[in-house]
PDB file of C-alpha atoms in Angstrom:
ATOM      1  CA  GLU A1421      21.532  -2.678 -25.953  1.00 42.00           C
ATOM      2  CA  VAL A1422      19.526   0.197 -24.654  1.00 42.00           C
ATOM      3  CA  PRO A1423      16.497   0.831 -27.059  1.00 45.00           C
ATOM      4  CA  TYR A1424      15.484   4.151 -25.820  1.00 47.00           C
ATOM      5  CA  LEU A1425      18.732   5.705 -25.219  1.00 45.00           C
ATOM      6  CA  PRO A1426      21.370   6.785 -27.933  1.00 49.00           C
ATOM      7  CA  ILE A1427      24.206   5.435 -25.754  1.00 49.00           C
ATOM      8  CA  ASP A1428      24.280   3.133 -22.637  1.00 51.00           C
ATOM      9  CA  PRO A1429      24.729   5.580 -19.709  1.00 45.00           C
ATOM     10  CA  GLN A1430      27.069   2.979 -17.950  1.00 53.00           C
ATOM     11  CA  ASP A1431      29.422   3.466 -20.719  1.00 54.00           C
ATOM     12  CA  VAL A1432      29.902   7.101 -19.693  1.00 49.00           C
ATOM     13  CA  GLY A1433      29.933   6.326 -15.836  1.00 49.00           C
ATOM     14  CA  ARG A1434      26.340   7.105 -15.335  1.00 47.00           C
ATOM     15  CA  SER A1435      23.518   4.899 -14.016  1.00 50.00           C
ATOM     16  CA  TYR A1436      20.095   4.381 -15.489  1.00 51.00           C
ATOM     17  CA  GLU A1437      18.619   6.096 -12.250  1.00 50.00           C
ATOM     18  CA  ALA A1438      20.481   9.365 -13.109  1.00 49.00           C
ATOM     19  CA  ILE A1439      18.956   9.251 -16.699  1.00 47.00           C
ATOM     20  CA  ILE A1440      15.340   8.545 -15.547  1.00 51.00           C
ATOM     21  CA  ARG A1441      14.423  12.159 -14.176  1.00 59.00           C
ATOM     22  CA  ILE A1442      11.176  12.247 -12.427  1.00 63.00           C
ATOM     23  CA  ASN A1443       9.118  15.096 -13.382  1.00 59.00           C
ATOM     24  CA  SER A1444       5.619  15.752 -14.452  1.00 54.00           C
ATOM     25  CA  GLN A1445       6.144  14.014 -17.900  1.00 58.00           C
ATOM     26  CA  SER A1446       7.747  10.789 -16.431  1.00 61.00           C
ATOM     27  CA  GLY A1447       5.689   7.720 -17.223  1.00 61.00           C
ATOM     28  CA  LYS A1448       4.700   5.027 -14.593  1.00 57.00           C
ATOM     29  CA  GLY A1449       7.763   3.062 -15.878  1.00 60.00           C
ATOM     30  CA  GLY A1450      10.168   5.514 -14.730  1.00 86.00           C
ATOM     31  CA  ILE A1451       8.678   5.859 -11.415  1.00 91.00           C
ATOM     32  CA  ALA A1452       8.403   2.144 -10.828  1.00 90.00           C
ATOM     33  CA  TYR A1453      11.887   1.450 -12.006  1.00 89.00           C
ATOM     34  CA  ILE A1454      13.126   3.959  -9.531  1.00 90.00           C
ATOM     35  CA  LEU A1455      11.172   2.346  -6.581  1.00 93.00           C
ATOM     36  CA  GLN A1456      12.288  -1.184  -7.611  1.00 92.00           C
ATOM     37  CA  GLU A1457      15.946  -0.490  -8.164  1.00 89.00           C
ATOM     38  CA  ASP A1458      16.554   1.674  -5.331  1.00 90.00           C
ATOM     39  CA  TYR A1459      14.028   0.478  -2.682  1.00 93.00           C
ATOM     40  CA  GLY A1460      13.150  -3.053  -3.775  1.00 93.00           C
ATOM     41  CA  LEU A1461       9.343  -2.182  -4.287  1.00 95.00           C
ATOM     42  CA  ASN A1462       7.596  -4.074  -7.078  1.00 95.00           C
ATOM     43  CA  LEU A1463       4.448  -2.174  -7.544  1.00 96.00           C
ATOM     44  CA  PRO A1464       1.502  -3.711  -9.341  1.00 96.00           C
ATOM     45  CA  ARG A1465       0.525  -2.180 -12.606  1.00 94.00           C
ATOM     46  CA  ASN A1466      -2.583  -0.426 -11.219  1.00 96.00           C
ATOM     47  CA  LEU A1467      -0.742   1.064  -8.428  1.00 97.00           C
ATOM     48  CA  GLN A1468       1.878   2.309 -10.617  1.00 94.00           C
ATOM     49  CA  VAL A1469      -0.835   4.220 -12.588  1.00 93.00           C
ATOM     50  CA  GLU A1470      -2.309   5.760  -9.632  1.00 95.00           C
ATOM     51  CA  PHE A1471       1.091   6.841  -7.917  1.00 96.00           C
ATOM     52  CA  ARG A1472       2.197   8.193 -11.154  1.00 93.00           C
ATOM     53  CA  SER A1473      -0.926  10.767 -10.823  1.00 93.00           C
ATOM     54  CA  VAL A1474       0.243  11.537  -7.207  1.00 94.00           C
ATOM     55  CA  ILE A1475       3.877  12.371  -8.380  1.00 93.00           C
ATOM     56  CA  GLN A1476       2.599  14.409 -11.369  1.00 91.00           C
ATOM     57  CA  ASP A1477       0.384  16.490  -9.154  1.00 93.00           C
ATOM     58  CA  ILE A1478       3.417  17.294  -6.795  1.00 94.00           C
ATOM     59  CA  THR A1479       5.868  17.946  -9.656  1.00 91.00           C
ATOM     60  CA  ASP A1480       3.169  20.278 -11.395  1.00 91.00           C
ATOM     61  CA  GLN A1481       2.704  22.105  -8.170  1.00 92.00           C
ATOM     62  CA  GLU A1482       6.273  22.628  -7.402  1.00 92.00           C
ATOM     63  CA  GLY A1483       7.504  23.045 -10.899  1.00 89.00           C
ATOM     64  CA  LYS A1484      10.643  20.967 -10.450  1.00 87.00           C
ATOM     65  CA  GLU A1485      11.837  17.347 -10.573  1.00 86.00           C
ATOM     66  CA  LEU A1486      11.722  15.058  -7.564  1.00 89.00           C
ATOM     67  CA  PRO A1487      14.863  12.995  -6.480  1.00 90.00           C
ATOM     68  CA  PRO A1488      14.340   9.252  -5.843  1.00 91.00           C
ATOM     69  CA  ALA A1489      14.364   9.708  -1.864  1.00 93.00           C
ATOM     70  CA  ARG A1490      11.477  12.113  -2.287  1.00 94.00           C
ATOM     71  CA  ILE A1491       9.641   9.829  -4.538  1.00 94.00           C
ATOM     72  CA  TYR A1492       9.995   7.011  -1.957  1.00 95.00           C
ATOM     73  CA  ASP A1493       9.024   9.308   0.922  1.00 96.00           C
ATOM     74  CA  GLU A1494       5.755  10.306  -0.963  1.00 97.00           C
ATOM     75  CA  PHE A1495       4.996   6.654  -1.612  1.00 97.00           C
ATOM     76  CA  LEU A1496       5.289   5.795   2.174  1.00 97.00           C
ATOM     77  CA  LYS A1497       3.141   8.970   3.261  1.00 97.00           C
ATOM     78  CA  THR A1498       0.434   8.223   0.667  1.00 97.00           C
ATOM     79  CA  TYR A1499       0.016   4.389   1.045  1.00 98.00           C
ATOM     80  CA  VAL A1500       1.849   3.149   4.133  1.00 97.00           C
ATOM     81  CA  THR A1501       2.563   5.561   7.089  1.00 96.00           C
ATOM     82  CA  GLN A1502      -0.302   8.064   6.328  1.00 96.00           C
ATOM     83  CA  PRO A1503       0.363  10.799   8.940  1.00 95.00           C
ATOM     84  CA  GLY A1504      -2.852  12.156  10.466  1.00 94.00           C
ATOM     85  CA  ALA A1505      -4.943   9.252   9.210  1.00 96.00           C
ATOM     86  CA  ARG A1506      -8.188   8.488  11.078  1.00 96.00           C
ATOM     87  CA  LEU A1507      -7.295   4.743  11.792  1.00 98.00           C
ATOM     88  CA  GLU A1508      -4.219   3.029  13.233  1.00 97.00           C
ATOM     89  CA  PHE A1509      -3.654  -0.811  13.563  1.00 97.00           C
ATOM     90  CA  VAL A1510      -2.898  -2.057  17.184  1.00 97.00           C
ATOM     91  CA  ASP A1511      -3.378  -5.857  17.267  1.00 96.00           C
ATOM     92  CA  HIS A1512      -5.577  -8.803  16.265  1.00 96.00           C
ATOM     93  CA  THR A1513      -6.504 -12.274  17.213  1.00 95.00           C
ATOM     94  CA  THR A1514      -8.302 -14.975  15.046  1.00 91.00           C
ATOM     95  CA  VAL A1515     -10.114 -18.215  16.289  1.00 88.00           C
ATOM     96  CA  PRO A1516     -12.034 -20.750  14.439  1.00 84.00           C
ATOM     97  CA  LYS A1517     -15.785 -19.779  14.643  1.00 77.00           C
ATOM     98  CA  GLY A1518     -16.696 -23.406  15.801  1.00 69.00           C
ATOM     99  CA  ALA A1519     -17.724 -26.805  14.608  1.00 61.00           C
ATOM    100  CA  GLY A1520     -19.606 -26.852  11.458  1.00 59.00           C
ATOM    101  CA  ALA A1521     -18.552 -23.381  10.269  1.00 62.00           C
ATOM    102  CA  GLY A1522     -16.783 -24.475   7.304  1.00 68.00           C
ATOM    103  CA  GLY A1523     -13.307 -22.965   8.028  1.00 75.00           C
ATOM    104  CA  VAL A1524     -14.818 -19.469   8.969  1.00 88.00           C
ATOM    105  CA  ARG A1525     -12.738 -17.675  11.597  1.00 89.00           C
ATOM    106  CA  SER A1526     -13.768 -14.895  13.984  1.00 94.00           C
ATOM    107  CA  MET A1527     -11.497 -11.930  14.565  1.00 95.00           C
ATOM    108  CA  THR A1528     -11.189  -9.471  17.239  1.00 97.00           C
ATOM    109  CA  ALA A1529      -8.956  -6.543  16.348  1.00 97.00           C
ATOM    110  CA  GLU A1530      -7.862  -3.460  18.192  1.00 98.00           C
ATOM    111  CA  ILE A1531      -7.493  -0.279  16.293  1.00 98.00           C
ATOM    112  CA  ILE A1532      -7.328   3.474  17.178  1.00 98.00           C
ATOM    113  CA  ASP A1533      -9.837   5.489  15.708  1.00 98.00           C
ATOM    114  CA  ASN A1534      -9.381   9.253  15.944  1.00 96.00           C
ATOM    115  CA  GLY A1535      -7.068   8.754  18.901  1.00 96.00           C
ATOM    116  CA  ARG A1536      -9.480   6.435  20.730  1.00 97.00           C
ATOM    117  CA  LYS A1537      -8.750   2.659  21.138  1.00 98.00           C
ATOM    118  CA  VAL A1538     -11.680   0.508  20.076  1.00 98.00           C
ATOM    119  CA  THR A1539     -12.206  -3.111  19.635  1.00 98.00           C
ATOM    120  CA  ILE A1540     -13.775  -4.255  16.352  1.00 98.00           C
ATOM    121  CA  GLU A1541     -15.081  -7.807  15.425  1.00 97.00           C
ATOM    122  CA  GLY A1542     -15.612  -9.750  12.237  1.00 96.00           C
ATOM    123  CA  GLU A1543     -15.587 -13.113  10.631  1.00 95.00           C
ATOM    124  CA  GLY A1544     -14.611 -14.592   7.192  1.00 94.00           C
ATOM    125  CA  ASN A1545     -12.475 -17.179   5.416  1.00 92.00           C
ATOM    126  CA  GLY A1546      -9.247 -15.860   6.803  1.00 90.00           C
ATOM    127  CA  PRO A1547      -7.775 -13.004   8.569  1.00 93.00           C
ATOM    128  CA  ILE A1548      -7.978 -10.454   5.587  1.00 95.00           C
ATOM    129  CA  ASP A1549     -11.568 -11.401   4.972  1.00 95.00           C
ATOM    130  CA  SER A1550     -12.563 -11.238   8.615  1.00 96.00           C
ATOM    131  CA  PHE A1551     -10.644  -7.943   9.157  1.00 97.00           C
ATOM    132  CA  ILE A1552     -12.476  -6.359   6.172  1.00 97.00           C
ATOM    133  CA  ASN A1553     -15.703  -7.642   7.537  1.00 97.00           C
ATOM    134  CA  ALA A1554     -14.770  -5.975  10.879  1.00 98.00           C
ATOM    135  CA  LEU A1555     -13.796  -2.730   9.308  1.00 97.00           C
ATOM    136  CA  SER A1556     -16.774  -2.573   7.180  1.00 97.00           C
ATOM    137  CA  LYS A1557     -19.133  -2.801  10.108  1.00 97.00           C
ATOM    138  CA  HIS A1558     -17.114  -0.407  12.102  1.00 97.00           C
ATOM    139  CA  THR A1559     -16.996   2.294   9.355  1.00 96.00           C
ATOM    140  CA  GLY A1560     -20.362   1.686   7.690  1.00 96.00           C
ATOM    141  CA  MET A1561     -18.399   1.336   4.339  1.00 95.00           C
ATOM    142  CA  ASP A1562     -18.584  -1.975   2.399  1.00 96.00           C
ATOM    143  CA  MET A1563     -15.218  -3.253   1.638  1.00 97.00           C
ATOM    144  CA  SER A1564     -13.799  -6.232  -0.617  1.00 97.00           C
ATOM    145  CA  VAL A1565     -10.535  -7.087  -2.104  1.00 96.00           C
ATOM    146  CA  LEU A1566      -9.825  -6.532  -5.702  1.00 97.00           C
ATOM    147  CA  ASP A1567      -6.274  -7.349  -6.046  1.00 97.00           C
ATOM    148  CA  TYR A1568      -3.485  -8.499  -3.627  1.00 96.00           C
ATOM    149  CA  SER A1569       0.231  -9.125  -3.853  1.00 97.00           C
ATOM    150  CA  GLU A1570       3.120  -9.460  -1.651  1.00 96.00           C
ATOM    151  CA  HIS A1571       6.883  -9.996  -1.637  1.00 95.00           C
ATOM    152  CA  SER A1572       9.875  -9.987   0.591  1.00 93.00           C
ATOM    153  CA  LEU A1573      11.839  -6.720   0.923  1.00 91.00           C
ATOM    154  CA  HIS A1574      15.209  -8.418   1.949  1.00 79.00           C
ATOM    155  CA  GLN A1575      16.484 -12.050   2.292  1.00 72.00           C
ATOM    156  CA  GLY A1576      16.748 -13.983   5.514  1.00 72.00           C
ATOM    157  CA  SER A1577      14.304 -15.164   8.126  1.00 70.00           C
ATOM    158  CA  ASN A1578      13.690 -11.757   9.682  1.00 78.00           C
ATOM    159  CA  ALA A1579      13.044 -10.081   6.209  1.00 85.00           C
ATOM    160  CA  ALA A1580      10.138  -7.724   6.177  1.00 93.00           C
ATOM    161  CA  ALA A1581       7.252  -8.491   3.910  1.00 94.00           C
ATOM    162  CA  ILE A1582       5.487  -5.671   1.843  1.00 97.00           C
ATOM    163  CA  CYS A1583       1.677  -6.234   0.898  1.00 98.00           C
ATOM    164  CA  TYR A1584      -0.004  -4.184  -1.848  1.00 98.00           C
ATOM    165  CA  MET A1585      -3.893  -4.179  -1.451  1.00 98.00           C
ATOM    166  CA  GLU A1586      -6.316  -2.826  -3.987  1.00 98.00           C
ATOM    167  CA  VAL A1587      -9.973  -2.809  -2.272  1.00 97.00           C
ATOM    168  CA  ASP A1588     -13.273  -1.711  -3.231  1.00 97.00           C
ATOM    169  CA  ALA A1589     -14.354   0.732  -0.557  1.00 94.00           C
ATOM    170  CA  GLY A1590     -17.768   2.082  -0.776  1.00 88.00           C
ATOM    171  CA  GLY A1591     -17.845   1.656  -4.625  1.00 91.00           C
ATOM    172  CA  LYS A1592     -14.384   3.398  -4.863  1.00 92.00           C
ATOM    173  CA  ARG A1593     -11.055   1.600  -5.677  1.00 96.00           C
ATOM    174  CA  GLU A1594      -8.358   2.415  -3.129  1.00 97.00           C
ATOM    175  CA  PHE A1595      -4.814   1.060  -2.607  1.00 98.00           C
ATOM    176  CA  GLY A1596      -3.008   0.449   0.656  1.00 98.00           C
ATOM    177  CA  VAL A1597       0.349  -0.976   1.321  1.00 98.00           C
ATOM    178  CA  GLY A1598       1.562  -2.537   4.613  1.00 98.00           C
ATOM    179  CA  ILE A1599       5.110  -3.435   5.626  1.00 96.00           C
ATOM    180  CA  ASN A1600       5.873  -5.836   8.546  1.00 96.00           C
ATOM    181  CA  THR A1601       7.960  -8.896   9.363  1.00 94.00           C
ATOM    182  CA  ASN A1602       4.905 -10.839   9.809  1.00 94.00           C
ATOM    183  CA  ILE A1603       2.949 -11.221   6.465  1.00 94.00           C
ATOM    184  CA  VAL A1604      -0.530 -11.416   7.983  1.00 95.00           C
ATOM    185  CA  THR A1605       0.135  -8.162   9.768  1.00 96.00           C
ATOM    186  CA  ALA A1606       1.520  -6.632   6.576  1.00 97.00           C
ATOM    187  CA  SER A1607      -1.838  -7.542   4.838  1.00 97.00           C
ATOM    188  CA  LEU A1608      -3.889  -6.260   7.504  1.00 98.00           C
ATOM    189  CA  LEU A1609      -1.887  -2.941   7.589  1.00 98.00           C
ATOM    190  CA  ALA A1610      -2.458  -2.682   3.914  1.00 98.00           C
ATOM    191  CA  VAL A1611      -6.301  -3.049   4.207  1.00 98.00           C
ATOM    192  CA  LEU A1612      -6.307  -0.478   6.917  1.00 98.00           C
ATOM    193  CA  ALA A1613      -4.389   1.944   4.711  1.00 98.00           C
ATOM    194  CA  ALA A1614      -6.688   1.481   1.824  1.00 98.00           C
ATOM    195  CA  ALA A1615      -9.598   2.084   4.411  1.00 97.00           C
ATOM    196  CA  ASN A1616      -7.978   5.329   5.465  1.00 97.00           C
ATOM    197  CA  ARG A1617      -7.742   6.573   1.887  1.00 96.00           C
ATOM    198  CA  ALA A1618     -11.335   5.745   1.349  1.00 95.00           C
ATOM    199  CA  LEU A1619     -12.516   7.522   4.590  1.00 95.00           C
ATOM    200  CA  GLN A1620     -10.537  10.363   3.583  1.00 91.00           C
ATOM    201  CA  SER A1621     -12.325  10.865   0.334  1.00 86.00           C
ATOM    202  CA  ARG A1622     -15.577   9.995   1.983  1.00 84.00           C
ATOM    203  CA  ASP A1623     -15.335  12.398   4.916  1.00 78.00           C
ATOM    204  CA  ALA A1624     -13.624  15.354   3.058  1.00 68.00           C
TER     205      ALA A1624
END
């Protein structure tokens, strides 16, 4: 039973994807459905709402509907790959801070900032907390995690994980997404992506 369609499109040889056409009137459910069914992405609700506005701006400017592949490409460019972004992730190491530190860990991370490799350091209760501390000191922008979720993109031991991060960055909510076979690295990539979006807004 299909509550919003007069007929089941599969009865006439059409998929739901073909029925859900992405244009400026499409709700977050339609866009989220496409990304989940075609690409295995399970976007948190707040990210669905924000990405809907991204797609609506594009469709309003171009005056045409966007195919699923274009939707996915825009998602990656906005939240994952971020061409031309200020910061890039290179590597990191974490070690216990020392006896009596109560589980606090110190992190040393290598990032690229405007084309120059730099080393940043921070500490916290885990790798995400430590990395946010290091980035906050490096950028001069206070950051904290508001929401976090992750899931596997495929099955098997070599499956990539995707992490969705919602952060407060300088008083503004930003989203970032990371994809990597290592869940910790995926999380740090997501933090960095959110930081890039905040820096883009701050430095504009």
